[in-house]
């Protein structure tokens, strides 16, 4: 495409007098037709289960010639998050639970003021398991009988329990 044009103008009055020619240049401003590029990572830092809702888990960063106008989120688990369209901060809306969902994936995009949108960036978030289960006692609820006056220091009961991590 052409970057500039040059042309000549003159002016004439009613009596036929004509001005000297005036050279005019017209520069064509290149509108930004390039989409923003996302520069943030494709994974969020892992978070522990049961660590609470409302956590900021990721921030979208992008670069563009005319500046970033807004951010958006979509994809498989997008409904589990909100995004601040001005800052790109992604927030988890629910309390993460490893037993229900071990990881999340979503896509983020950035748009510039001229309406160009970046290629979607796939992002993953891992949820780490924590020991959130109490041990379960599996031994009987009665001790072996002992005779009265049979002495101190006797072993009278052994507790047996199970746990998902160990007792």
PDB file of C-alpha atoms in Angstrom:
ATOM      1  CA  UNK A   1       0.000   0.000   0.000  1.00  0.00           C
ATOM      2  CA  UNK A   2       1.045   3.559  -0.559  1.00  0.00           C
ATOM      3  CA  UNK A   3       2.396   5.443   2.459  1.00  0.00           C
ATOM      4  CA  UNK A   4       1.923   8.981   1.112  1.00  0.00           C
ATOM      5  CA  UNK A   5       0.510  11.046  -1.736  1.00  0.00           C
ATOM      6  CA  UNK A   6       1.663  14.329  -3.270  1.00  0.00           C
ATOM      7  CA  UNK A   7      -0.485  16.681  -5.318  1.00  0.00           C
ATOM      8  CA  UNK A   8      -0.597  20.277  -6.479  1.00  0.00           C
ATOM      9  CA  UNK A   9      -3.390  22.794  -5.862  1.00  0.00           C
ATOM     10  CA  UNK A  10      -4.188  26.245  -7.201  1.00  0.00           C
ATOM     11  CA  UNK A  11      -6.901  28.770  -6.469  1.00  0.00           C
ATOM     12  CA  UNK A  12      -8.701  30.980  -8.963  1.00  0.00           C
ATOM     13  CA  UNK A  13     -10.903  34.003  -8.365  1.00  0.00           C
ATOM     14  CA  UNK A  14     -13.930  35.233 -10.328  1.00  0.00           C
ATOM     15  CA  UNK A  15     -11.822  37.493 -12.536  1.00  0.00           C
ATOM     16  CA  UNK A  16      -9.565  34.647 -13.616  1.00  0.00           C
ATOM     17  CA  UNK A  17      -6.544  35.325 -11.416  1.00  0.00           C
ATOM     18  CA  UNK A  18      -4.837  32.070 -10.400  1.00  0.00           C
ATOM     19  CA  UNK A  19      -2.537  31.539  -7.460  1.00  0.00           C
ATOM     20  CA  UNK A  20       0.873  30.036  -7.648  1.00  0.00           C
ATOM     21  CA  UNK A  21       0.736  26.256  -7.403  1.00  0.00           C
ATOM     22  CA  UNK A  22       0.987  24.823  -3.902  1.00  0.00           C
ATOM     23  CA  UNK A  23       2.493  21.369  -3.413  1.00  0.00           C
ATOM     24  CA  UNK A  24       0.643  19.302  -0.804  1.00  0.00           C
ATOM     25  CA  UNK A  25       1.761  16.058   0.831  1.00  0.00           C
ATOM     26  CA  UNK A  26      -0.630  13.597   2.419  1.00  0.00           C
ATOM     27  CA  UNK A  27       0.837  10.999   4.741  1.00  0.00           C
ATOM     28  CA  UNK A  28      -1.116   7.786   5.298  1.00  0.00           C
ATOM     29  CA  UNK A  29      -1.063   6.686   8.924  1.00  0.00           C
ATOM     30  CA  UNK A  30      -0.690   2.952   9.340  1.00  0.00           C
ATOM     31  CA  UNK A  31      -3.500   1.679  11.517  1.00  0.00           C
ATOM     32  CA  UNK A  32      -2.476  -1.104  13.842  1.00  0.00           C
ATOM     33  CA  UNK A  33      -3.516  -4.284  12.134  1.00  0.00           C
ATOM     34  CA  UNK A  34      -1.406  -6.548  14.308  1.00  0.00           C
ATOM     35  CA  UNK A  35      -2.998  -8.484  17.148  1.00  0.00           C
ATOM     36  CA  UNK A  36      -1.604  -8.251  20.678  1.00  0.00           C
ATOM     37  CA  UNK A  37       0.787 -10.995  21.783  1.00  0.00           C
ATOM     38  CA  UNK A  38       0.268 -12.667  25.152  1.00  0.00           C
ATOM     39  CA  UNK A  39       3.537 -12.738  27.105  1.00  0.00           C
ATOM     40  CA  UNK A  40       2.395 -14.410  30.336  1.00  0.00           C
ATOM     41  CA  UNK A  41       2.997 -18.100  31.066  1.00  0.00           C
ATOM     42  CA  UNK A  42       0.692 -20.901  30.002  1.00  0.00           C
ATOM     43  CA  UNK A  43       0.418 -22.183  33.562  1.00  0.00           C
ATOM     44  CA  UNK A  44      -0.660 -20.621  36.827  1.00  0.00           C
ATOM     45  CA  UNK A  45       1.212 -21.405  40.033  1.00  0.00           C
ATOM     46  CA  UNK A  46      -0.342 -24.494  41.693  1.00  0.00           C
ATOM     47  CA  UNK A  47      -2.575 -23.885  44.715  1.00  0.00           C
ATOM     48  CA  UNK A  48      -3.508 -26.146  47.606  1.00  0.00           C
ATOM     49  CA  UNK A  49      -6.987 -27.544  47.879  1.00  0.00           C
ATOM     50  CA  UNK A  50      -9.305 -25.938  50.432  1.00  0.00           C
ATOM     51  CA  UNK A  51      -7.259 -22.736  50.260  1.00  0.00           C
ATOM     52  CA  UNK A  52     -10.351 -20.583  49.710  1.00  0.00           C
ATOM     53  CA  UNK A  53     -12.386 -18.887  47.033  1.00  0.00           C
ATOM     54  CA  UNK A  54     -11.573 -15.466  45.636  1.00  0.00           C
ATOM     55  CA  UNK A  55      -7.856 -16.080  45.122  1.00  0.00           C
ATOM     56  CA  UNK A  56      -5.968 -14.235  42.415  1.00  0.00           C
ATOM     57  CA  UNK A  57      -4.355 -17.148  40.605  1.00  0.00           C
ATOM     58  CA  UNK A  58      -3.026 -15.644  37.363  1.00  0.00           C
ATOM     59  CA  UNK A  59      -2.412 -12.355  35.587  1.00  0.00           C
ATOM     60  CA  UNK A  60      -2.531 -12.053  31.819  1.00  0.00           C
ATOM     61  CA  UNK A  61       0.206  -9.892  30.332  1.00  0.00           C
ATOM     62  CA  UNK A  62       0.417  -8.910  26.687  1.00  0.00           C
ATOM     63  CA  UNK A  63       2.183  -6.492  24.383  1.00  0.00           C
ATOM     64  CA  UNK A  64       0.842  -4.486  21.455  1.00  0.00           C
ATOM     65  CA  UNK A  65       1.834  -1.487  19.333  1.00  0.00           C
ATOM     66  CA  UNK A  66      -1.150   0.617  20.390  1.00  0.00           C
ATOM     67  CA  UNK A  67      -1.629  -0.803  23.897  1.00  0.00           C
ATOM     68  CA  UNK A  68      -3.944  -3.338  25.464  1.00  0.00           C
ATOM     69  CA  UNK A  69      -7.584  -2.310  25.760  1.00  0.00           C
ATOM     70  CA  UNK A  70      -9.109  -5.367  27.493  1.00  0.00           C
ATOM     71  CA  UNK A  71      -8.694  -8.998  28.539  1.00  0.00           C
ATOM     72  CA  UNK A  72     -11.122 -11.931  28.303  1.00  0.00           C
ATOM     73  CA  UNK A  73     -11.402 -15.530  29.537  1.00  0.00           C
ATOM     74  CA  UNK A  74     -13.046 -18.544  27.903  1.00  0.00           C
ATOM     75  CA  UNK A  75     -12.542 -22.266  27.573  1.00  0.00           C
ATOM     76  CA  UNK A  76     -13.239 -25.509  29.396  1.00  0.00           C
ATOM     77  CA  UNK A  77     -13.326 -24.302  33.011  1.00  0.00           C
ATOM     78  CA  UNK A  78     -13.803 -20.565  32.421  1.00  0.00           C
ATOM     79  CA  UNK A  79     -16.961 -20.569  34.554  1.00  0.00           C
ATOM     80  CA  UNK A  80     -14.792 -21.286  37.628  1.00  0.00           C
ATOM     81  CA  UNK A  81     -13.024 -17.928  37.234  1.00  0.00           C
ATOM     82  CA  UNK A  82     -13.538 -14.224  36.754  1.00  0.00           C
ATOM     83  CA  UNK A  83     -11.183 -11.874  34.940  1.00  0.00           C
ATOM     84  CA  UNK A  84     -10.676  -8.169  35.486  1.00  0.00           C
ATOM     85  CA  UNK A  85     -11.031  -6.937  31.905  1.00  0.00           C
ATOM     86  CA  UNK A  86      -8.803  -3.931  32.630  1.00  0.00           C
ATOM     87  CA  UNK A  87      -5.916  -5.571  34.520  1.00  0.00           C
ATOM     88  CA  UNK A  88      -5.993  -9.197  33.326  1.00  0.00           C
ATOM     89  CA  UNK A  89      -6.132 -10.555  36.893  1.00  0.00           C
ATOM     90  CA  UNK A  90      -7.845 -13.970  36.980  1.00  0.00           C
ATOM     91  CA  UNK A  91      -9.636 -14.944  40.209  1.00  0.00           C
ATOM     92  CA  UNK A  92     -10.905 -18.379  41.271  1.00  0.00           C
ATOM     93  CA  UNK A  93     -14.588 -18.137  42.248  1.00  0.00           C
ATOM     94  CA  UNK A  94     -14.890 -21.334  44.323  1.00  0.00           C
ATOM     95  CA  UNK A  95     -12.917 -23.182  46.972  1.00  0.00           C
ATOM     96  CA  UNK A  96     -10.561 -25.633  45.212  1.00  0.00           C
ATOM     97  CA  UNK A  97     -11.055 -29.313  46.128  1.00  0.00           C
ATOM     98  CA  UNK A  98      -8.552 -31.834  44.761  1.00  0.00           C
ATOM     99  CA  UNK A  99     -10.950 -34.750  45.147  1.00  0.00           C
ATOM    100  CA  UNK A 100     -13.482 -32.939  42.925  1.00  0.00           C
ATOM    101  CA  UNK A 101     -11.150 -31.224  40.430  1.00  0.00           C
ATOM    102  CA  UNK A 102      -7.377 -31.874  40.225  1.00  0.00           C
ATOM    103  CA  UNK A 103      -6.716 -29.185  37.631  1.00  0.00           C
ATOM    104  CA  UNK A 104      -8.384 -26.463  35.607  1.00  0.00           C
ATOM    105  CA  UNK A 105      -7.808 -25.177  32.095  1.00  0.00           C
ATOM    106  CA  UNK A 106      -8.976 -21.969  30.479  1.00  0.00           C
ATOM    107  CA  UNK A 107      -8.048 -19.608  27.660  1.00  0.00           C
ATOM    108  CA  UNK A 108      -7.222 -15.914  27.877  1.00  0.00           C
ATOM    109  CA  UNK A 109      -7.084 -13.259  25.164  1.00  0.00           C
ATOM    110  CA  UNK A 110      -6.028  -9.632  24.960  1.00  0.00           C
ATOM    111  CA  UNK A 111      -7.573  -7.006  22.673  1.00  0.00           C
ATOM    112  CA  UNK A 112      -6.226  -3.655  21.579  1.00  0.00           C
ATOM    113  CA  UNK A 113      -8.000  -0.347  20.972  1.00  0.00           C
ATOM    114  CA  UNK A 114      -8.295  -1.012  17.241  1.00  0.00           C
ATOM    115  CA  UNK A 115     -10.232  -4.240  17.835  1.00  0.00           C
ATOM    116  CA  UNK A 116      -7.482  -6.771  17.205  1.00  0.00           C
ATOM    117  CA  UNK A 117      -7.578  -9.825  19.481  1.00  0.00           C
ATOM    118  CA  UNK A 118      -4.649 -12.062  20.360  1.00  0.00           C
ATOM    119  CA  UNK A 119      -4.439 -15.759  19.679  1.00  0.00           C
ATOM    120  CA  UNK A 120      -5.986 -17.513  22.721  1.00  0.00           C
ATOM    121  CA  UNK A 121      -3.431 -18.582  25.338  1.00  0.00           C
ATOM    122  CA  UNK A 122      -4.239 -21.919  26.997  1.00  0.00           C
ATOM    123  CA  UNK A 123      -3.576 -21.777  30.737  1.00  0.00           C
ATOM    124  CA  UNK A 124      -3.592 -24.619  33.268  1.00  0.00           C
ATOM    125  CA  UNK A 125      -3.933 -24.505  37.045  1.00  0.00           C
ATOM    126  CA  UNK A 126      -2.999 -27.528  39.183  1.00  0.00           C
ATOM    127  CA  UNK A 127      -4.641 -28.155  42.551  1.00  0.00           C
ATOM    128  CA  UNK A 128      -2.436 -29.908  45.096  1.00  0.00           C
ATOM    129  CA  UNK A 129      -3.907 -32.414  47.531  1.00  0.00           C
ATOM    130  CA  UNK A 130      -3.620 -31.895  51.261  1.00  0.00           C
ATOM    131  CA  UNK A 131      -4.446 -34.326  54.049  1.00  0.00           C
ATOM    132  CA  UNK A 132      -7.960 -33.247  54.904  1.00  0.00           C
ATOM    133  CA  UNK A 133      -9.237 -36.569  56.251  1.00  0.00           C
ATOM    134  CA  UNK A 134      -9.110 -37.575  59.914  1.00  0.00           C
ATOM    135  CA  UNK A 135      -7.803 -41.028  60.884  1.00  0.00           C
ATOM    136  CA  UNK A 136     -10.417 -43.736  61.502  1.00  0.00           C
ATOM    137  CA  UNK A 137     -10.053 -46.016  64.557  1.00  0.00           C
ATOM    138  CA  UNK A 138     -10.609 -49.620  63.486  1.00  0.00           C
ATOM    139  CA  UNK A 139      -9.832 -51.442  66.765  1.00  0.00           C
ATOM    140  CA  UNK A 140     -12.661 -52.695  68.938  1.00  0.00           C
ATOM    141  CA  UNK A 141     -14.414 -50.411  71.383  1.00  0.00           C
ATOM    142  CA  UNK A 142     -13.635 -52.591  74.411  1.00  0.00           C
ATOM    143  CA  UNK A 143     -10.375 -53.563  76.073  1.00  0.00           C
ATOM    144  CA  UNK A 144      -9.488 -57.106  77.145  1.00  0.00           C
ATOM    145  CA  UNK A 145     -10.688 -57.782  80.711  1.00  0.00           C
ATOM    146  CA  UNK A 146      -8.093 -57.914  83.517  1.00  0.00           C
ATOM    147  CA  UNK A 147      -8.326 -59.242  87.017  1.00  0.00           C
ATOM    148  CA  UNK A 148      -8.541 -56.827  89.888  1.00  0.00           C
ATOM    149  CA  UNK A 149      -5.303 -56.252  91.757  1.00  0.00           C
ATOM    150  CA  UNK A 150      -3.359 -57.773  88.828  1.00  0.00           C
ATOM    151  CA  UNK A 151      -0.770 -55.010  88.898  1.00  0.00           C
ATOM    152  CA  UNK A 152       0.183 -51.718  87.318  1.00  0.00           C
ATOM    153  CA  UNK A 153       1.922 -51.235  83.981  1.00  0.00           C
ATOM    154  CA  UNK A 154      -0.106 -53.824  82.103  1.00  0.00           C
ATOM    155  CA  UNK A 155      -0.806 -53.376  78.431  1.00  0.00           C
ATOM    156  CA  UNK A 156      -4.584 -53.257  78.326  1.00  0.00           C
ATOM    157  CA  UNK A 157      -5.522 -51.959  74.868  1.00  0.00           C
ATOM    158  CA  UNK A 158      -3.974 -51.316  71.458  1.00  0.00           C
ATOM    159  CA  UNK A 159      -5.443 -48.592  69.271  1.00  0.00           C
ATOM    160  CA  UNK A 160      -5.524 -49.485  65.579  1.00  0.00           C
ATOM    161  CA  UNK A 161      -6.379 -46.792  63.032  1.00  0.00           C
ATOM    162  CA  UNK A 162      -6.200 -46.140  59.312  1.00  0.00           C
ATOM    163  CA  UNK A 163      -5.533 -42.882  57.522  1.00  0.00           C
ATOM    164  CA  UNK A 164      -5.130 -41.794  53.912  1.00  0.00           C
ATOM    165  CA  UNK A 165      -1.611 -40.531  54.677  1.00  0.00           C
ATOM    166  CA  UNK A 166      -0.511 -42.758  57.568  1.00  0.00           C
ATOM    167  CA  UNK A 167      -0.979 -42.987  61.292  1.00  0.00           C
TER     168      UNK A 167
END
